[in-house]
Short mmCIF file of C-alpha atoms in Angstrom, two decimals:
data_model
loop_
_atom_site.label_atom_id
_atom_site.label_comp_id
_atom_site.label_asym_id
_atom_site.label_seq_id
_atom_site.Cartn_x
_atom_site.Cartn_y
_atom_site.Cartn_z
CA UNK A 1 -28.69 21.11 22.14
CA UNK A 2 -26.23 23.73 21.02
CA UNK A 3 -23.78 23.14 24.26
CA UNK A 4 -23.97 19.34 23.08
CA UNK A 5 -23.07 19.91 19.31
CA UNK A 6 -20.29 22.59 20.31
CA UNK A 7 -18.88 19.61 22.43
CA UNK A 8 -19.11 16.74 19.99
CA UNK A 9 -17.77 19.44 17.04
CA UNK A 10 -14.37 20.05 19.45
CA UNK A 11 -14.41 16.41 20.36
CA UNK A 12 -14.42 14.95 16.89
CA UNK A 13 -10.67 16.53 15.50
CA UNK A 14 -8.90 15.10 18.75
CA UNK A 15 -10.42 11.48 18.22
CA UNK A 16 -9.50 11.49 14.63
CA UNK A 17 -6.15 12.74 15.87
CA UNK A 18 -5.86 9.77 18.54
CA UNK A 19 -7.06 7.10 15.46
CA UNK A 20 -4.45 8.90 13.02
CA UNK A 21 -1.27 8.41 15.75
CA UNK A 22 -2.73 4.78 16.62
CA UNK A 23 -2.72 3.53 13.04
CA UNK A 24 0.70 5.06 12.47
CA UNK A 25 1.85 3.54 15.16
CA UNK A 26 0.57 0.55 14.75
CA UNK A 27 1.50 -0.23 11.27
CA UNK A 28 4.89 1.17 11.74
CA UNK A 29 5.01 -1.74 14.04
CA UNK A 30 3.59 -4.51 11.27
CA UNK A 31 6.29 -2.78 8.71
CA UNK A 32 9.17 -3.44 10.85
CA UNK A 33 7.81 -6.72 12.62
CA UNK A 34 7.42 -8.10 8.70
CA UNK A 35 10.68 -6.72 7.80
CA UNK A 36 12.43 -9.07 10.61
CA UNK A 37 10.20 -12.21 10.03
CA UNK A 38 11.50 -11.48 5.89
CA UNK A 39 15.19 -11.62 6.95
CA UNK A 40 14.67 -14.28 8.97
CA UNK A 41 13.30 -16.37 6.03
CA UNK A 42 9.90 -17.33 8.57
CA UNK A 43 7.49 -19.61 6.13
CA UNK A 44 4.08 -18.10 4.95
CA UNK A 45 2.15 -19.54 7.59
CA UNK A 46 4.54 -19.16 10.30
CA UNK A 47 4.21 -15.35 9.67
CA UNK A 48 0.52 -15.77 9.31
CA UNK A 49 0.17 -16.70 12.97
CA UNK A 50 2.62 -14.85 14.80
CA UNK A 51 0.89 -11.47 13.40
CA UNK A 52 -2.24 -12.06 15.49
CA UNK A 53 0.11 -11.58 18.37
CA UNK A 54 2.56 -9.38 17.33
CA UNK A 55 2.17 -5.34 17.88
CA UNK A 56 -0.03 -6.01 20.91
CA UNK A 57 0.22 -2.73 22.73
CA UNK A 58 0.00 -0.46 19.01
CA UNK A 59 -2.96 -3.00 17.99
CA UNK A 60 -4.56 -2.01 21.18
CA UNK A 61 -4.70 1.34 21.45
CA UNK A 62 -5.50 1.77 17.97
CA UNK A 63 -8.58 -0.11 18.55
CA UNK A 64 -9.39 1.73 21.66
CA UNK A 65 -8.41 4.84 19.80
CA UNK A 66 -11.38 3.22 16.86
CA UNK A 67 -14.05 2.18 19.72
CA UNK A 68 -13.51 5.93 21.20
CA UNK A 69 -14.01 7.45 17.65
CA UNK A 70 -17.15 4.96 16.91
CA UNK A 71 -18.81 5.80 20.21
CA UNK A 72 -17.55 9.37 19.89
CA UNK A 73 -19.68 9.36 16.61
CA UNK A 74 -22.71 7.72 17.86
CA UNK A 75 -22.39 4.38 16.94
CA UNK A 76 -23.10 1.33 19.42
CA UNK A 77 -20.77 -0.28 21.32
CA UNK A 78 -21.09 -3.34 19.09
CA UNK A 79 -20.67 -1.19 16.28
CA UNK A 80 -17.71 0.50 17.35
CA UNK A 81 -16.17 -2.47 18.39
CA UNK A 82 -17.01 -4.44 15.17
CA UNK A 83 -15.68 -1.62 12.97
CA UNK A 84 -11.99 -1.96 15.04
CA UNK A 85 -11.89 -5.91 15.22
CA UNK A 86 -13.01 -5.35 11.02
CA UNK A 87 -10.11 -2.86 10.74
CA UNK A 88 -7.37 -5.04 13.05
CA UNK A 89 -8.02 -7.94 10.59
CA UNK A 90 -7.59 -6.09 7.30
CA UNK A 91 -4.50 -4.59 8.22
CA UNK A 92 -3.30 -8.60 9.13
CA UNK A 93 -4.96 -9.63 5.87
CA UNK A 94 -3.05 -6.84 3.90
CA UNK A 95 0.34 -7.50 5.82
CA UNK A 96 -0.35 -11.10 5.05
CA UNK A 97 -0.51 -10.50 1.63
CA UNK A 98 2.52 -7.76 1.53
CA UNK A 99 4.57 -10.91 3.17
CA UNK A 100 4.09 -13.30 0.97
CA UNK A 101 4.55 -11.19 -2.09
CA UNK A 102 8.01 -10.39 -0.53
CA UNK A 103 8.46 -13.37 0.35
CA UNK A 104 8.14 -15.23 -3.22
CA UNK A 105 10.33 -12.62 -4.87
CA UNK A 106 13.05 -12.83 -1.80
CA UNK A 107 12.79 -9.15 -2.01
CA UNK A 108 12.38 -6.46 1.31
CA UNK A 109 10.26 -3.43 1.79
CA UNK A 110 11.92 -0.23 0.87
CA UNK A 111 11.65 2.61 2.67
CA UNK A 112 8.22 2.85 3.09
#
């Protein structure tokens, strides 16, 4: 029991790790793919459904990076799984949002 808490303790820092670089990466990715479709004047729901396909590779891992975590933690494979898909879609819906705020002001992100 000890041997398998000593391993889950050491296992937990580099999974949060892998999750941290994921997100970055993948929302660094959302930030300059919704900087682009701003200057290119693309229409609300033009944006709306490329972003489901955009990112691909950084949307990936970072929900492999999530399921790993989940599992990591104890939590089903549904679970797991859920909680990415769950987290995918709110960074759309938030991105979604962040567009079309930009958009009606004709305004671009800073340097964020």
């Amino acid at each position: 029991m000890l041997i398998a808490t000593i391993l889950l303790a050491t296992m937990a820092p580099a999974s949060t790790a892998s999750v941290d670089t994921t997100r970055a990466a993948f929302t660094k990715c959302l930030r300059d793919d919704m900087k682009k479709s701003l200057e290119a004047k693309m229409g609300d729901a033009e944006y709306e459904m490329a972003l489901k396909s955009t990112c691909s590779s950084e949307r990936d891992a970072f929900r492999a990076a999530v399921i790993a975590f989940g599992r990591a933690a104890g939590d089903s494979e549904k679970n797991a799984t859920d909680d990415a898909d769950m987290q995918i879609e709110d960074y759309h819906a938030n991105f979604t949002d962040k567009f079309k705020d930009y958009s009606s002001t004709n305004t671009l992100p800073g340097g964020e």
